Each structure stands twice: as structure tokens, then as C-alpha cells.
Amino acid sequence: MDRLNDIAGVLGAHMAWTSLQAVLLIATVAVLTRLMPRLSAAARSSLWWLVGLQLIVGLAWAFPIQMRLESPTATTVIAAATTEPVATGPSTAAVSWISGLSWITVLVTLWLGVVAVQCGFALIQWRRIRRVLRDSRALDDPLQLARCADMAHRFGLRRPPALRVADGIVSPHVVGPWRPTVLLPPAGTLTPADLDMALRHELAHLRRGDLWLGWVPALAQRLFFFHPLVHWAVREYAVSREEACDARVLRDSDTTADNYGRLLLRLGVQPAVRGSLATASPTFRNLKRRLSMLPKHANEPRQHAVGWMVVVAIALAGVVPYRVTASSTPPPLPETMSFSYTYAKPTTDAYTFFDPTMVMSDGSAEDDKAARLVRKGHESLLWVRHGKSVYAIRDPATMTTMRKLFAPMFAIYGQHAMQEGQLKLTSRQLELSRNEAKLRAAQDTIAEHEAKLTSGEEKNGPDAGIARLQADLATQARDLDAQQAVLERDRAAYEKQQSVYSEELRKAFGDITRQVATVSNQAITANLAERLP
């Protein structure tokens, strides 16, 4: 169960951060398309397509780039007060619990259910397309087949798509990314000139690879079905994609904007076969926008360097997933304040309070272990045991109250820099130890010379240098003794101060523990606590 909650937590975090980044990217693309009206339809289509790509990449990318923001470092205090019995005997009843599903896991499960339903609808749509293809018939007009082959060659396609006639449609549709097929309406529905322009539009879709590229925004829309801006961005992509094909038809043929506009009006608003791309517009708003953009497309240049530079810049800056973290420096190692209380018999109540800035506990080792198992990640949690009843409290207001309760302990901690004093004493002790080692080495050297003089190995009599060295050593020894005496006085003062400091903390911790009982009882009475089995 914990593993499932962890997986759901990671997926939920990816979804939340990706959704937030999508808002920024969609806003950026919307502003760019508004400030750059001469941006080509193909460039606009690519910009909106990048939104879908960013959503999929952000959800699947396991190691996003960290954007670190500086924040004040907080002192971490870990206070532990154990209540172990002196006499041996039966221990308190073991705390048993079963971790339930977190709310994030429930939401992720619902999300997966909706995505699965959408996949079912997509499968139904695919089967409908297969049925339409199966019911269609191959075009037997050699002239039209030759005309299509010539246009496909001019569009740069390696081979022309298959042409089939399907009843019930009024405009050409292109389907099938693996085996592209253009479905044509029955003969007589369109004039040869209109059919030629519509066929060019479908070939433009194939040249752009829209049948393949369209899977990206379609998948993103299904995965982020709850995000209204994603639906809007996908609609903008679809409209820009149609405008890009319209521009390609006007640019690469002798078709005029007036003739092409009359074709769009003649086709009107027609729902497309699901999973296909049609020349007709699916909505009146789509049709109106395409008609209003035709004069611009007629004069649109073949290449727009600035537009594609914008697309590349947005792709590099906006698609890669980012995460904002608190600080660029690693957090300091936690300072530890230990409290130990001994009782003649086990206590009936215990608690452990977890928070990103502290961990405070009053209970046995078994209580502490059980509390740590209940905590999910780095959440704030108050674990409480009243007799044999065990509770987990995650209420935000209760967590805020708990932080305020322990504020006096942080004040006491800040007033007494015990760790710094201990560090200075340790540093001075190490320096004295090094000096004592040097002194002993010099004394050994003198002793070695004196032994040689006594045994007659050295014939020149007492060495005056040795005498001076002995005098220096005697002076150093006196200095070391004086420093040692000062160190002992400082150590005694430190231990006295430490005793006062520990007593203040013990008293503050005792007062807080009594208040914790009141806070936890209030939370339990207000049904803000989860009772654990």
C-alpha cells in the first residue's frame, strides 16, 4: 500500500508541475501569436503543437531540471524523550495499523479510470474508421489517379495516397498514418476544380505529417482532460493546422483566395470522420476564421526565418520540464537535543510530531517506530497514543498550533549556543594534545642524548644545546599546564551552563507535552483525527 501511495505521489507531483508549466507555456504562445500577427500559420501550428509535447514530456520525464530559489535556512531540532520502564514486565500493546489510500492515490486512480474510458472511445472510433474504409470502394478514374500522382510528386511525397470513394461524406478526408488513404465523396458532389483544391489540401496534411504529429496534442488532451487551457490550446493547434494547409494550397498552386474561399463556403460546416482530417470546417467559428485568414495566406512568404527561430526558442525553453526547489545550498545537518525520562511503569500516552523543521517525540522506542511508519513522505503529522487508541492527525490548523507550541524550545536553543561552545572546547583540546605530543618527542630526544653521555658513547661532554632545549621544554611544559588549567575551568563552566540549558529545555518540553494532550484531544473531538487500527 505504501508503494502504491509513493507511485501515486510521484505521478501526482509530475501532473501538478506539468500543468503549471503548461499554463506558462500556453500564455507565452498566446502572447507571441498576438504580438506577431505576421507569424506564418505553419509556425503558429508548431507553437501550439509544442504545448502538447510539453505536457507529455513533463508527465513522463523522470528527472526534471531543478530551478532553485534561495530561502532562509531553518534550524532543525530533533528532540526525543523516551519513557522506558525500569522494572521488567509486559510491555505496552504493540501498535498495529494498516496504511490507507492517500487522497492523492484516490485522485490518480480516478484519473486513470477516465483515461481508460477515453482509450475505449478511441478504440471505438478506430473501428468506425476501419468500417468506413471497408465499405468504401477504390476510385476507378485513371485521369483523377494520374492527377493525384502528379500533385503528390509536386508536394514532395514519395508515393501518392490511395484514393477511395465513400458514401455519406461531402468533402475529402485523409486517414491512416501508416497507409495514407484519401476518402473522396461520390462523383458529382464536387466540381473537378473544387475536387482539385480539396485534394491539394489533403496532400498538404500528408506533406506536413499531420496524421502522425496530431497524436501528440490528442494524447495530451486526453491525459490532461481536467485542464481547460489544454483543450483551448489543442483547438488552436487544430485551427492553425488547417490554416497552414490552406496557405500551402494557395502558395503552391494557381488557386486564388476567392476561389478557395468559395470552396470552403460550399463545403460549409461538416463534422469530420473521427480520426481523419477533412477539408471542411468542423465548426462555424473555424470556418469564419479560415475565411478571414485567406487574404493573409495568399501573400504569405514560403519561409519565415523569424517565425521558425521563435519556434526553436520556445521548444528549447518551454518543453523541458522544470521544478522549483527551495534552495541552491544543501540544508544544514540537524542539531540534536536529547531528553531521557525514566518511569517505574509504562506511560499510557505518547506522541510524535513530525514537521519539515523538527521531529518531537515523547514515548517509547516502539511508539517512535510506529509513528514513523504512519508518516507519508515529508508531511507534517501528529501521531498520538491515548492508552490503546492510536490516532494520526494531519489537519493544517492543528499542525500550525503544534509549531507554535514548540516555538519556546527554538527560543531556548537560540539563546544557548551549546554546540558552538563544545566545538571551541574540542578545538582547544586538540591543540593542547598536539603541543603535548611535540613536547614528549623533544623529551625523548633529550633522554636519548643523556643516555649516550652516561654510557660514554659521546666523548665531548655535556652538550650546551641540550641544556638550552631542556630549559625551553620546561617553559613549554609550564605554559601547557597553564592552558590545561584554563581549559578545565572553561569545561566546568560549560558543563554548568549545559546543565542549566538542559533543565530549561526539559521544563519547556514538559509544559509543551501537557499542551499537546489538550491539542490532540480537541482534534479528536472535532473528528480531525484518523483513528488507526
XYZ file of C-alpha atoms in Angstrom:
533
model
C 0.000 0.000 0.000
C 2.826 2.402 0.816
C 4.450 1.618 -2.512
C 1.204 2.438 -4.297
C 0.908 5.718 -2.405
C 4.510 6.610 -3.298
C 3.929 5.934 -7.003
C 0.713 7.949 -6.937
C 2.502 10.782 -5.146
C 5.242 10.958 -7.784
C 2.720 10.832 -10.630
C 0.543 13.447 -8.961
C 3.531 15.754 -8.453
C 4.544 15.384 -12.111
C 0.986 16.147 -13.198
C 0.719 19.219 -10.979
C 4.062 20.707 -12.027
C 3.424 19.897 -15.700
C 0.003 21.548 -15.542
C 1.526 24.673 -14.004
C 4.277 24.825 -16.615
C 1.656 24.330 -19.347
C -0.171 27.432 -18.136
C 3.014 29.470 -18.530
C 3.777 27.981 -21.961
C 0.218 28.484 -23.246
C 0.258 32.091 -22.036
C 3.620 32.657 -23.751
C 2.413 31.206 -27.073
C -0.830 33.189 -26.899
C 1.059 36.447 -26.317
C 3.538 35.703 -29.123
C 0.817 34.938 -31.656
C -0.965 38.138 -30.675
C 2.162 40.339 -30.791
C 3.411 38.781 -34.051
C 0.425 38.887 -36.426
C 2.638 38.174 -39.440
C 3.731 34.858 -37.977
C 3.062 32.139 -40.549
C 0.283 29.636 -39.979
C 2.819 26.800 -40.021
C 4.847 28.484 -37.279
C 1.718 29.098 -35.186
C 0.709 25.483 -35.625
C 4.150 24.354 -34.448
C 3.982 26.594 -31.384
C 0.632 25.156 -30.308
C 1.888 21.646 -31.040
C 4.765 22.250 -28.612
C 2.196 22.662 -25.828
C 1.077 19.064 -26.329
C 4.670 17.884 -26.462
C 5.485 19.722 -23.215
C 2.576 18.044 -21.426
C 3.622 14.539 -22.453
C 7.317 15.126 -21.774
C 6.600 16.707 -18.399
C 4.466 13.762 -17.322
C 6.951 11.112 -18.496
C 10.293 12.796 -17.713
C 11.730 11.207 -14.555
C 14.481 13.784 -13.875
C 13.261 17.351 -14.456
C 15.648 20.288 -14.371
C 15.783 21.908 -10.927
C 15.262 25.672 -10.685
C 16.493 26.524 -7.218
C 15.364 29.575 -5.284
C 17.222 30.817 -2.250
C 15.310 30.619 1.005
C 16.294 31.169 4.640
C 17.688 28.085 6.230
C 15.822 26.783 9.243
C 17.392 25.173 12.256
C 16.263 21.592 12.539
C 15.716 20.301 16.037
C 15.170 16.680 16.883
C 14.022 16.217 20.439
C 13.412 12.738 21.745
C 12.035 11.906 25.158
C 11.802 8.231 25.949
C 9.548 6.727 28.566
C 11.034 3.329 29.199
C 10.024 1.323 32.321
C 12.731 0.444 34.854
C 11.221 -2.818 36.003
C 10.930 -5.646 33.544
C 7.482 -6.842 32.678
C 4.918 -6.907 29.926
C 5.359 -4.042 27.512
C 2.568 -1.921 26.160
C 0.410 -3.446 23.461
C 2.022 -3.368 20.050
C 0.638 -0.705 17.787
C -0.846 -2.266 14.697
C -2.000 -0.217 11.766
C -2.844 -0.523 8.141
C -1.992 2.410 5.956
C -4.966 3.529 3.892
C -5.020 5.068 0.467
C -3.984 8.719 0.432
C -6.197 11.288 -1.251
C -3.581 11.674 -3.999
C -3.818 7.942 -4.703
C -7.604 8.218 -4.951
C -7.353 11.139 -7.398
C -4.732 9.372 -9.511
C -6.908 6.253 -9.593
C -9.880 8.302 -10.797
C -7.653 9.958 -13.388
C -6.512 6.568 -14.682
C -10.140 5.469 -14.879
C -11.126 8.454 -17.018
C -8.085 7.947 -19.263
C -9.046 4.281 -19.677
C -12.591 5.273 -20.677
C -11.194 7.701 -23.253
C -8.969 4.940 -24.617
C -12.104 2.821 -25.016
C -13.791 5.590 -27.012
C -10.644 5.957 -29.141
C -10.788 2.240 -29.921
C -14.423 2.583 -30.955
C -13.524 5.499 -33.235
C -10.712 3.472 -34.808
C -13.126 0.638 -35.526
C -15.534 3.112 -37.151
C -12.764 4.356 -39.415
C -11.937 0.777 -40.359
C -15.597 0.201 -41.149
C -15.730 3.296 -43.365
C -12.604 2.158 -45.201
C -14.012 -1.340 -45.589
C -17.277 -0.011 -47.017
C -15.520 2.362 -49.429
C -14.541 1.444 -52.969
C -11.412 2.135 -54.956
C -11.518 5.071 -57.391
C -11.513 3.831 -60.983
C -10.949 7.175 -62.730
C -7.488 6.959 -64.393
C -7.415 10.686 -65.062
C -8.020 11.553 -61.407
C -5.470 8.976 -60.267
C -2.858 10.445 -62.578
C -3.730 13.944 -61.427
C -3.294 12.891 -57.776
C 0.063 11.246 -58.523
C 1.302 14.430 -60.211
C 0.209 16.632 -57.263
C 1.785 14.241 -54.755
C 5.072 14.480 -56.657
C 4.873 18.278 -56.628
C 4.211 18.218 -52.848
C 7.343 16.124 -52.305
C 5.596 12.887 -51.283
C 7.405 9.650 -52.088
C 4.218 7.973 -53.302
C 0.653 9.165 -53.751
C -2.022 8.113 -51.271
C -4.692 5.611 -52.177
C -7.940 7.154 -53.458
C -11.247 5.601 -52.398
C -14.851 6.728 -52.679
C -17.020 6.669 -49.543
C -20.748 7.345 -49.388
C -22.056 9.761 -46.779
C -19.221 12.325 -46.891
C -19.263 15.665 -48.724
C -15.570 16.605 -48.555
C -12.321 14.641 -48.932
C -10.846 13.079 -45.788
C -7.329 11.730 -45.305
C -6.968 8.762 -42.930
C -4.332 6.227 -41.929
C -0.847 7.320 -40.868
C 0.726 4.009 -41.965
C -1.163 3.606 -45.265
C -2.487 7.061 -46.138
C -5.830 6.990 -47.903
C -7.892 9.896 -49.185
C -11.617 9.267 -48.954
C -13.492 11.120 -51.715
C -17.195 11.975 -51.839
C -19.347 10.319 -54.513
C -18.991 11.591 -58.073
C -20.903 14.769 -58.763
C -20.643 16.119 -55.215
C -17.778 18.474 -56.156
C -16.735 20.000 -59.457
C -13.353 18.922 -60.857
C -11.824 22.282 -59.872
C -13.169 22.080 -56.313
C -12.043 18.484 -56.007
C -8.578 19.507 -57.184
C -8.295 22.200 -54.473
C -9.652 19.892 -51.764
C -7.240 17.147 -52.783
C -4.347 19.597 -52.548
C -5.439 20.420 -49.003
C -5.355 16.748 -48.000
C -1.957 16.243 -49.632
C -0.676 19.236 -47.643
C -1.702 17.377 -44.462
C 0.328 14.360 -45.591
C 3.330 16.515 -46.507
C 3.286 18.121 -43.061
C 2.946 14.756 -41.329
C -0.200 15.890 -39.502
C -1.578 12.365 -39.175
C 1.467 11.475 -37.085
C 2.026 14.789 -35.337
C -1.639 15.051 -34.395
C -1.246 12.170 -31.950
C 0.790 14.386 -29.605
C -1.855 17.060 -28.836
C -4.607 14.425 -28.978
C -2.851 12.318 -26.340
C -2.079 15.383 -24.220
C -5.736 16.434 -24.333
C -6.825 13.015 -23.092
C -4.219 12.845 -20.340
C -4.984 16.377 -19.124
C -8.724 16.298 -19.706
C -9.189 18.292 -16.478
C -7.137 21.260 -17.757
C -9.358 23.808 -19.603
C -6.393 25.659 -21.120
C -5.139 22.423 -22.669
C -8.448 21.985 -24.524
C -8.175 25.544 -25.776
C -4.566 25.064 -26.895
C -5.470 21.874 -28.781
C -8.296 23.693 -30.576
C -5.880 26.469 -31.523
C -3.481 23.871 -32.873
C -6.241 22.287 -34.968
C -7.292 25.632 -36.471
C -3.684 26.683 -37.153
C -3.021 23.300 -38.755
C -5.918 23.807 -41.191
C -4.754 27.353 -41.918
C -1.246 26.063 -42.648
C -2.678 23.633 -45.234
C -4.820 26.412 -46.727
C -1.707 28.589 -47.046
C 0.178 25.727 -48.712
C -2.591 25.285 -51.298
C -2.660 28.998 -52.126
C 1.121 29.283 -52.218
C 1.954 26.227 -54.336
C -0.792 26.431 -56.951
C -2.563 28.938 -59.142
C -5.618 28.791 -56.879
C -6.872 32.231 -55.842
C -8.096 33.132 -52.372
C -11.562 33.901 -53.779
C -11.954 30.507 -55.436
C -10.642 28.675 -52.401
C -12.930 30.687 -50.119
C -15.942 29.744 -52.266
C -14.925 26.086 -51.866
C -14.844 26.404 -48.098
C -18.256 28.087 -48.131
C -19.645 25.382 -50.402
C -18.382 22.666 -48.085
C -19.745 24.599 -45.115
C -19.625 23.129 -41.610
C -19.350 19.353 -41.655
C -18.281 17.008 -38.860
C -15.208 15.066 -39.858
C -14.879 11.323 -39.640
C -13.248 10.628 -36.271
C -9.507 10.100 -36.612
C -9.310 11.764 -40.030
C -8.505 15.209 -41.407
C -11.093 16.840 -43.659
C -11.132 19.871 -45.928
C -14.448 21.075 -44.497
C -14.543 23.017 -41.236
C -15.918 21.242 -38.144
C -17.466 24.426 -36.641
C -18.796 27.748 -37.899
C -16.173 29.614 -35.863
C -13.450 27.552 -37.504
C -14.855 28.321 -40.960
C -15.123 32.050 -40.251
C -11.537 32.218 -39.054
C -10.187 30.292 -42.043
C -12.027 32.593 -44.456
C -10.739 35.736 -42.728
C -7.149 34.467 -42.935
C -7.176 33.605 -46.655
C -6.014 37.055 -47.880
C -3.070 36.861 -45.497
C -2.182 33.334 -46.643
C -2.249 34.394 -50.284
C 0.675 36.783 -49.612
C 2.438 34.633 -47.018
C 6.135 34.013 -47.811
C 7.399 30.482 -48.328
C 9.897 30.741 -45.487
C 9.616 32.915 -42.410
C 13.006 32.769 -40.663
C 11.947 34.826 -37.647
C 8.921 32.620 -37.060
C 10.925 29.426 -37.049
C 13.529 30.987 -34.777
C 10.700 31.709 -32.330
C 9.542 28.081 -32.579
C 13.038 26.778 -31.850
C 13.469 29.152 -28.904
C 10.150 28.104 -27.358
C 10.994 24.435 -27.914
C 14.312 24.794 -26.098
C 12.992 26.903 -23.235
C 9.455 25.678 -22.725
C 9.281 21.948 -23.433
C 11.889 20.666 -20.990
C 10.211 20.142 -17.590
C 11.341 22.309 -14.693
C 10.862 22.065 -10.950
C 11.262 24.870 -8.414
C 13.154 23.891 -5.269
C 13.747 25.837 -2.120
C 17.484 26.481 -2.007
C 20.683 26.062 -4.008
C 22.635 25.057 -0.911
C 22.180 21.796 0.922
C 20.300 22.058 4.204
C 22.390 22.105 7.377
C 22.819 18.954 9.345
C 20.207 18.742 12.086
C 21.227 19.683 15.590
C 20.183 17.059 18.151
C 18.734 17.741 21.604
C 18.191 14.567 23.620
C 15.860 14.118 26.568
C 15.605 10.947 28.608
C 12.946 10.275 31.226
C 12.648 7.099 33.247
C 9.416 5.900 34.788
C 8.755 2.985 37.062
C 5.926 1.790 34.813
C 4.901 2.341 31.211
C 3.040 5.552 30.473
C -0.431 5.439 28.946
C 0.026 8.361 26.493
C 2.656 9.107 23.877
C 3.019 11.321 20.831
C 5.380 12.145 17.959
C 5.164 15.369 15.959
C 6.748 15.422 12.510
C 7.404 18.641 10.625
C 9.966 19.665 7.987
C 11.744 21.760 10.653
C 11.519 19.415 13.650
C 10.729 15.973 14.983
C 9.493 15.933 18.600
C 8.510 12.756 20.416
C 7.541 11.617 23.868
C 7.121 7.875 24.088
C 8.849 4.534 23.885
C 11.017 3.251 21.067
C 8.065 1.182 19.826
C 5.914 4.316 19.743
C 8.504 6.197 17.731
C 8.828 3.342 15.230
C 5.053 3.061 14.785
C 4.746 6.821 14.246
C 7.433 6.862 11.559
C 5.632 4.104 9.667
C 2.444 6.165 9.547
C 4.110 9.256 8.103
C 3.915 9.636 4.298
C 6.974 11.269 2.799
C 7.904 14.539 4.499
C 4.401 15.522 5.546
C 3.538 17.251 8.822
C 1.901 14.745 11.154
C 0.912 14.404 14.807
C 0.854 10.759 15.912
C -0.897 10.253 19.246
C -1.496 7.249 21.512
C -4.071 7.550 24.275
C -3.969 4.238 26.072
C -4.655 1.635 23.397
C -6.192 4.121 20.945
C -3.861 5.429 18.253
C -4.568 8.457 16.027
C -2.933 10.254 13.089
C -3.689 13.972 12.791
C -2.873 15.859 9.592
C -5.193 18.845 9.975
C -3.345 22.022 8.766
C -4.691 24.158 11.624
C -3.522 21.587 14.188
C -0.102 21.477 12.542
C 0.159 25.261 12.824
C -0.772 25.095 16.517
C 1.871 22.431 17.121
C 4.568 24.563 15.529
C 3.614 27.462 17.802
C 3.773 25.184 20.859
C 7.378 24.257 20.142
C 8.463 27.830 19.407
C 9.747 28.337 23.010
C 12.169 25.447 22.562
C 13.627 27.142 19.494
C 13.994 30.359 21.536
C 15.882 28.497 24.269
C 18.001 26.788 21.664
C 18.882 30.135 20.106
C 19.855 31.684 23.466
C 22.308 28.923 24.372
C 24.904 28.230 21.716
C 25.944 24.957 23.325
C 27.139 23.281 20.176
C 29.385 26.200 19.288
C 30.884 26.221 22.790
C 31.516 22.488 22.653
C 33.189 22.905 19.270
C 35.557 25.576 20.653
C 36.461 23.396 23.645
C 37.150 20.444 21.381
C 39.338 22.570 19.098
C 41.396 23.835 22.056
C 41.716 20.307 23.420
C 43.096 19.096 20.084
C 45.623 21.942 20.013
C 46.811 21.062 23.529
C 47.132 17.414 22.540
C 49.316 18.329 19.550
C 51.566 20.500 21.741
C 51.862 17.731 24.311
C 52.896 15.319 21.562
C 55.631 17.710 20.394
C 56.813 18.137 23.988
C 57.044 14.379 24.515
C 59.005 13.965 21.268
C 61.535 16.611 22.380
C 61.819 14.990 25.813
C 62.547 11.637 24.170
C 65.328 13.251 22.111
C 66.940 14.747 25.245
C 66.653 11.455 27.082
C 68.390 9.678 24.198
C 71.351 12.160 24.279
C 71.652 11.896 28.054
C 71.770 8.113 27.842
C 74.588 8.266 25.310
C 76.598 10.719 27.507
C 76.166 8.484 30.518
C 77.323 5.365 28.638
C 80.363 7.167 27.214
C 79.273 6.877 23.615
C 79.601 10.670 23.284
C 83.111 11.833 24.324
C 82.732 15.604 24.055
C 80.949 16.108 27.375
C 77.533 17.645 28.013
C 76.081 19.387 25.042
C 75.164 23.029 25.685
C 72.377 22.788 23.052
C 70.727 20.065 25.069
C 70.732 22.224 28.145
C 69.044 25.058 26.289
C 66.488 22.632 24.852
C 65.748 21.346 28.351
C 65.118 24.866 29.541
C 62.790 25.565 26.606
C 60.937 22.343 27.278
C 60.460 23.285 30.894
C 58.991 26.631 29.833
C 56.650 24.961 27.343
C 55.554 22.460 29.967
C 54.597 25.279 32.323
C 52.641 27.001 29.523
C 50.807 23.772 28.755
C 49.917 23.301 32.397
C 48.509 26.829 32.497
C 46.476 26.284 29.325
C 45.236 22.977 30.689
C 44.065 24.705 33.857
C 42.174 27.326 31.804
C 40.642 24.568 29.701
C 39.437 22.750 32.807
C 37.850 25.940 34.138
C 36.116 26.524 30.780
C 34.947 22.931 30.732
C 33.460 23.254 34.199
C 31.686 26.475 33.191
C 30.420 24.831 30.017
C 29.063 21.829 31.917
C 27.304 24.119 34.371
C 25.789 26.122 31.550
C 24.837 22.898 29.799
C 23.044 21.742 32.946
C 21.035 24.985 33.080
C 20.317 24.739 29.376
C 19.123 21.122 29.653
C 16.910 21.961 32.635
C 15.280 24.819 30.731
C 14.648 22.576 27.747
C 13.319 19.796 29.994
C 10.891 22.164 31.673
C 9.762 23.674 28.362
C 9.327 20.219 26.859
C 7.240 19.097 29.834
C 4.960 22.136 29.525
C 4.573 21.554 25.789
C 3.788 17.861 26.289
C 0.872 18.755 28.538
C -0.418 21.209 25.921
C -0.039 18.591 23.181
C -2.507 16.383 25.062
C -5.051 19.209 25.000
C -4.489 19.946 21.300
C -4.764 16.288 20.307
C -7.941 15.796 22.353
C -9.517 18.801 20.649
C -8.623 17.423 17.226
C -10.049 14.002 18.101
C -13.269 15.533 19.434
C -13.645 17.629 16.255
C -13.241 14.474 14.068
C -9.992 15.820 12.607
C -8.013 12.719 13.594
C -7.755 9.433 11.748
C -8.061 6.500 14.104
C -5.552 3.788 13.314
C -6.303 0.102 13.905
